[in-house]
Structure formats: structure tokens, C-alpha cells
GROMACS .gro file of N, CA and C in nm:
model
  246
    1LYS      N    1   6.104 -15.857   5.821
    1LYS     CA    2   6.097 -15.766   5.709
    1LYS      C    3   6.122 -15.840   5.578
    2ASP      N    4   6.216 -15.933   5.576
    2ASP     CA    5   6.247 -16.003   5.451
    2ASP      C    6   6.196 -16.147   5.449
    3GLY      N    7   6.117 -16.185   5.550
    3GLY     CA    8   6.056 -16.317   5.552
    3GLY      C    9   6.138 -16.427   5.617
    4THR      N   10   6.256 -16.395   5.667
    4THR     CA   11   6.339 -16.496   5.733
    4THR      C   12   6.276 -16.534   5.867
    5GLU      N   13   6.263 -16.664   5.892
    5GLU     CA   14   6.210 -16.710   6.020
    5GLU      C   15   6.317 -16.695   6.127
    6ILE      N   16   6.277 -16.643   6.242
    6ILE     CA   17   6.368 -16.619   6.353
    6ILE      C   18   6.341 -16.723   6.460
    7PRO      N   19   6.439 -16.812   6.488
    7PRO     CA   20   6.418 -16.912   6.591
    7PRO      C   21   6.414 -16.849   6.730
    8MET      N   22   6.343 -16.915   6.820
    8MET     CA   23   6.333 -16.864   6.956
    8MET      C   24   6.311 -16.978   7.054
    9PHE      N   25   6.347 -16.952   7.177
    9PHE     CA   26   6.324 -17.046   7.287
    9PHE      C   27   6.206 -16.994   7.367
   10VAL      N   28   6.108 -17.079   7.391
   10VAL     CA   29   5.986 -17.040   7.462
   10VAL      C   30   5.976 -17.120   7.591
   11VAL      N   31   5.956 -17.049   7.702
   11VAL     CA   32   5.936 -17.114   7.832
   11VAL      C   33   5.795 -17.077   7.878
   12ARG      N   34   5.713 -17.182   7.902
   12ARG     CA   35   5.577 -17.160   7.952
   12ARG      C   36   5.531 -17.286   8.023
   13ARG      N   37   5.417 -17.276   8.089
   13ARG     CA   38   5.364 -17.391   8.160
   13ARG      C   39   5.330 -17.504   8.064
   14LYS      N   40   5.342 -17.625   8.113
   14LYS     CA   41   5.311 -17.743   8.032
   14LYS      C   42   5.163 -17.742   7.989
   15ASN      N   43   5.074 -17.701   8.079
   15ASN     CA   44   4.931 -17.697   8.050
   15ASN      C   45   4.889 -17.560   7.997
   16HIS      N   46   4.969 -17.503   7.911
   16HIS     CA   47   4.948 -17.370   7.854
   16HIS      C   48   4.810 -17.358   7.790
   17ASP      N   49   4.738 -17.254   7.827
   17ASP     CA   50   4.607 -17.223   7.769
   17ASP      C   51   4.629 -17.117   7.661
   18PRO      N   52   4.575 -17.134   7.541
   18PRO     CA   53   4.605 -17.040   7.432
   18PRO      C   54   4.540 -16.901   7.445
   19THR      N   55   4.489 -16.866   7.561
   19THR     CA   56   4.434 -16.732   7.580
   19THR      C   57   4.550 -16.634   7.602
   20PRO      N   58   4.524 -16.504   7.582
   20PRO     CA   59   4.632 -16.404   7.603
   20PRO      C   60   4.688 -16.412   7.745
   21GLU      N   61   4.819 -16.394   7.755
   21GLU     CA   62   4.887 -16.400   7.884
   21GLU      C   63   5.005 -16.304   7.882
   22PRO      N   64   5.055 -16.264   8.000
   22PRO     CA   65   5.174 -16.180   8.003
   22PRO      C   66   5.292 -16.253   7.941
   23CYS      N   67   5.380 -16.177   7.878
   23CYS     CA   68   5.496 -16.238   7.813
   23CYS      C   69   5.613 -16.140   7.816
   24ILE      N   70   5.729 -16.193   7.845
   24ILE     CA   71   5.853 -16.117   7.829
   24ILE      C   72   5.920 -16.171   7.704
   25LEU      N   73   5.944 -16.083   7.609
   25LEU     CA   74   6.016 -16.120   7.486
   25LEU      C   75   6.152 -16.052   7.492
   26TYR      N   76   6.257 -16.134   7.494
   26TYR     CA   77   6.393 -16.081   7.502
   26TYR      C   78   6.470 -16.122   7.378
   27GLY      N   79   6.546 -16.031   7.325
   27GLY     CA   80   6.628 -16.063   7.210
   27GLY      C   81   6.752 -15.977   7.207
   28TYR      N   82   6.859 -16.037   7.159
   28TYR     CA   83   6.983 -15.963   7.141
   28TYR      C   84   7.052 -16.018   7.018
   29GLY      N   85   7.092 -15.932   6.930
   29GLY     CA   86   7.162 -15.976   6.810
   29GLY      C   87   7.275 -15.880   6.781
   30GLY      N   88   7.390 -15.908   6.833
   30GLY     CA   89   7.502 -15.819   6.810
   30GLY      C   90   7.635 -15.880   6.849
   31PHE      N   91   7.738 -15.834   6.783
   31PHE     CA   92   7.876 -15.869   6.815
   31PHE      C   93   7.901 -16.020   6.812
   32SER      N   94   7.820 -16.091   6.734
   32SER     CA   95   7.836 -16.237   6.717
   32SER      C   96   7.822 -16.312   6.850
   33ILE      N   97   7.747 -16.253   6.945
   33ILE     CA   98   7.724 -16.316   7.075
   33ILE      C   99   7.602 -16.407   7.064
   34SER      N  100   7.615 -16.530   7.114
   34SER     CA  101   7.507 -16.628   7.107
   34SER      C  102   7.423 -16.627   7.234
   35LEU      N  103   7.290 -16.634   7.216
   35LEU     CA  104   7.198 -16.652   7.328
   35LEU      C  105   7.154 -16.798   7.325
   36LEU      N  106   7.195 -16.873   7.423
   36LEU     CA  107   7.161 -17.015   7.430
   36LEU      C  108   7.068 -17.040   7.547
   37PRO      N  109   6.989 -17.147   7.541
   37PRO     CA  110   6.898 -17.175   7.653
   37PRO      C  111   6.976 -17.199   7.782
   38ARG      N  112   6.920 -17.153   7.892
   38ARG     CA  113   6.985 -17.169   8.022
   38ARG      C  114   6.877 -17.165   8.130
   39PHE      N  115   6.909 -17.217   8.245
   39PHE     CA  116   6.816 -17.215   8.357
   39PHE      C  117   6.822 -17.080   8.427
   40SER      N  118   6.704 -17.027   8.460
   40SER     CA  119   6.697 -16.901   8.532
   40SER      C  120   6.584 -16.907   8.634
   41VAL      N  121   6.616 -16.883   8.759
   41VAL     CA  122   6.515 -16.884   8.865
   41VAL      C  123   6.411 -16.776   8.839
   42SER      N  124   6.455 -16.658   8.797
   42SER     CA  125   6.360 -16.548   8.774
   42SER      C  126   6.263 -16.581   8.661
   43GLN      N  127   6.310 -16.648   8.556
   43GLN     CA  128   6.219 -16.689   8.448
   43GLN      C  129   6.119 -16.792   8.499
   44LEU      N  130   6.167 -16.886   8.579
   44LEU     CA  131   6.080 -16.989   8.635
   44LEU      C  132   5.972 -16.927   8.723
   45LEU      N  133   6.009 -16.833   8.808
   45LEU     CA  134   5.912 -16.765   8.893
   45LEU      C  135   5.810 -16.686   8.811
   46TRP      N  136   5.856 -16.620   8.707
   46TRP     CA  137   5.767 -16.543   8.619
   46TRP      C  138   5.662 -16.635   8.557
   47VAL      N  139   5.706 -16.749   8.506
   47VAL     CA  140   5.615 -16.844   8.441
   47VAL      C  141   5.522 -16.909   8.544
   48LYS      N  142   5.579 -16.954   8.655
   48LYS     CA  143   5.500 -17.030   8.753
   48LYS      C  144   5.399 -16.944   8.828
   49HIS      N  145   5.439 -16.829   8.876
   49HIS     CA  146   5.352 -16.750   8.963
   49HIS      C  147   5.262 -16.652   8.890
   50PHE      N  148   5.295 -16.618   8.767
   50PHE     CA  149   5.213 -16.523   8.694
   50PHE      C  150   5.143 -16.586   8.574
   51GLY      N  151   5.163 -16.716   8.555
   51GLY     CA  152   5.099 -16.785   8.442
   51GLY      C  153   5.143 -16.723   8.310
   52ALA      N  154   5.266 -16.681   8.303
   52ALA     CA  155   5.318 -16.605   8.190
   52ALA      C  156   5.410 -16.690   8.104
   53SER      N  157   5.463 -16.627   7.998
   53SER     CA  158   5.560 -16.691   7.910
   53SER      C  159   5.687 -16.606   7.907
   54TYR      N  160   5.798 -16.673   7.880
   54TYR     CA  161   5.925 -16.604   7.858
   54TYR      C  162   5.979 -16.654   7.724
   55VAL      N  163   6.010 -16.561   7.635
   55VAL     CA  164   6.057 -16.595   7.501
   55VAL      C  165   6.190 -16.526   7.475
   56GLU      N  166   6.287 -16.602   7.424
   56GLU     CA  167   6.418 -16.547   7.391
   56GLU      C  168   6.443 -16.570   7.242
   57ALA      N  169   6.444 -16.462   7.165
   57ALA     CA  170   6.461 -16.471   7.020
   57ALA      C  171   6.608 -16.463   6.982
   58ASN      N  172   6.648 -16.544   6.884
   58ASN     CA  173   6.785 -16.544   6.833
   58ASN      C  174   6.794 -16.450   6.712
   59LEU      N  175   6.804 -16.321   6.740
   59LEU     CA  176   6.804 -16.220   6.635
   59LEU      C  177   6.930 -16.226   6.550
   60ARG      N  178   6.916 -16.187   6.425
   60ARG     CA  179   7.034 -16.184   6.337
   60ARG      C  180   7.132 -16.079   6.387
   61GLY      N  181   7.257 -16.110   6.373
   61GLY     CA  182   7.364 -16.028   6.428
   61GLY      C  183   7.436 -16.103   6.538
   62GLY      N  184   7.367 -16.203   6.595
   62GLY     CA  185   7.426 -16.288   6.697
   62GLY      C  186   7.509 -16.399   6.632
   63GLY      N  187   7.566 -16.483   6.714
   63GLY     CA  188   7.654 -16.587   6.661
   63GLY      C  189   7.597 -16.727   6.663
   64GLU      N  190   7.466 -16.741   6.686
   64GLU     CA  191   7.406 -16.873   6.701
   64GLU      C  192   7.419 -16.960   6.576
   65PHE      N  193   7.416 -16.900   6.460
   65PHE     CA  194   7.412 -16.978   6.335
   65PHE      C  195   7.526 -16.941   6.240
   66GLY      N  196   7.638 -16.902   6.295
   66GLY     CA  197   7.756 -16.877   6.214
   66GLY      C  198   7.772 -16.734   6.165
   67GLU      N  199   7.878 -16.714   6.089
   67GLU     CA  200   7.916 -16.580   6.043
   67GLU      C  201   7.813 -16.520   5.948
   68ASP      N  202   7.752 -16.600   5.862
   68ASP     CA  203   7.651 -16.548   5.769
   68ASP      C  204   7.532 -16.489   5.845
   69TRP      N  205   7.487 -16.560   5.949
   69TRP     CA  206   7.377 -16.511   6.033
   69TRP      C  207   7.416 -16.379   6.099
   70HIS      N  208   7.538 -16.372   6.146
   70HIS     CA  209   7.590 -16.250   6.209
   70HIS      C  210   7.590 -16.134   6.109
   71GLU      N  211   7.643 -16.158   5.988
   71GLU     CA  212   7.652 -16.054   5.886
   71GLU      C  213   7.516 -16.002   5.841
   72GLN      N  214   7.414 -16.089   5.845
   72GLN     CA  215   7.279 -16.049   5.803
   72GLN      C  216   7.217 -15.946   5.897
   73GLY      N  217   7.279 -15.921   6.011
   73GLY     CA  218   7.225 -15.825   6.106
   73GLY      C  219   7.321 -15.713   6.140
   74THR      N  220   7.417 -15.686   6.052
   74THR     CA  221   7.514 -15.580   6.080
   74THR      C  222   7.514 -15.472   5.973
   75VAL      N  223   7.569 -15.360   6.007
   75VAL     CA  224   7.592 -15.243   5.921
   75VAL      C  225   7.470 -15.211   5.833
   76HIS      N  226   7.479 -15.236   5.703
   76HIS     CA  227   7.371 -15.199   5.610
   76HIS      C  228   7.252 -15.293   5.620
   77ASN      N  229   7.267 -15.405   5.688
   77ASN     CA  230   7.157 -15.501   5.705
   77ASN      C  231   7.093 -15.490   5.843
   78LYS      N  232   7.127 -15.387   5.919
   78LYS     CA  233   7.079 -15.373   6.056
   78LYS      C  234   6.926 -15.373   6.061
   79GLN      N  235   6.859 -15.322   5.956
   79GLN     CA  236   6.713 -15.319   5.956
   79GLN      C  237   6.654 -15.459   5.960
   80ASN      N  238   6.730 -15.564   5.925
   80ASN     CA  239   6.681 -15.700   5.931
   80ASN      C  240   6.663 -15.750   6.073
   81VAL      N  241   6.724 -15.684   6.169
   81VAL     CA  242   6.718 -15.729   6.308
   81VAL      C  243   6.585 -15.691   6.371
   82PHE      N  244   6.530 -15.577   6.336
   82PHE     CA  245   6.412 -15.523   6.403
   82PHE      C  246   6.283 -15.572   6.341
   0.00000   0.00000   0.00000
């Protein structure tokens, strides 16, 4: 909404074809909780067997980039998260 770039972690096949594919987009931005990259068997199966992508967005309100990032997604700034 305000032009801020939102970082994200993308998991997909190495030989990714730029045609449309299934994708799970997950994001959480609240209570200063950080979403960091981690290994997940279910994500691996989703990518490998369905030729899909898994994306995890670091929404404002989380704690990934400090207190300022957290504050940008709380109370009166909540609309910045969506």
C-alpha cells in the first residue's frame, strides 16, 4: 500500500519454468514474532511432487527487522500489513 518492499523466502525447483504453477503463500506479521527459513518435509513434498512453489513473506508486525518493522504493522498502521 505504501510502496515498502516486503522480503520473502521462496522455495521452488532449481529448474523452475516461468509458467503459472501452484503456490502456497504464507505470511505472519504479529507480536514481534520472526519467521525465519527452516527445513520442512511438507514444503519439500509440495515443491517436488506438484511442481509448485512455497513462499513465506516477512510481513510488517513481525520481529525480523527490529522494533521499527514491528511498529509499522501494529495498531493504526495495521493496514500496512495487508
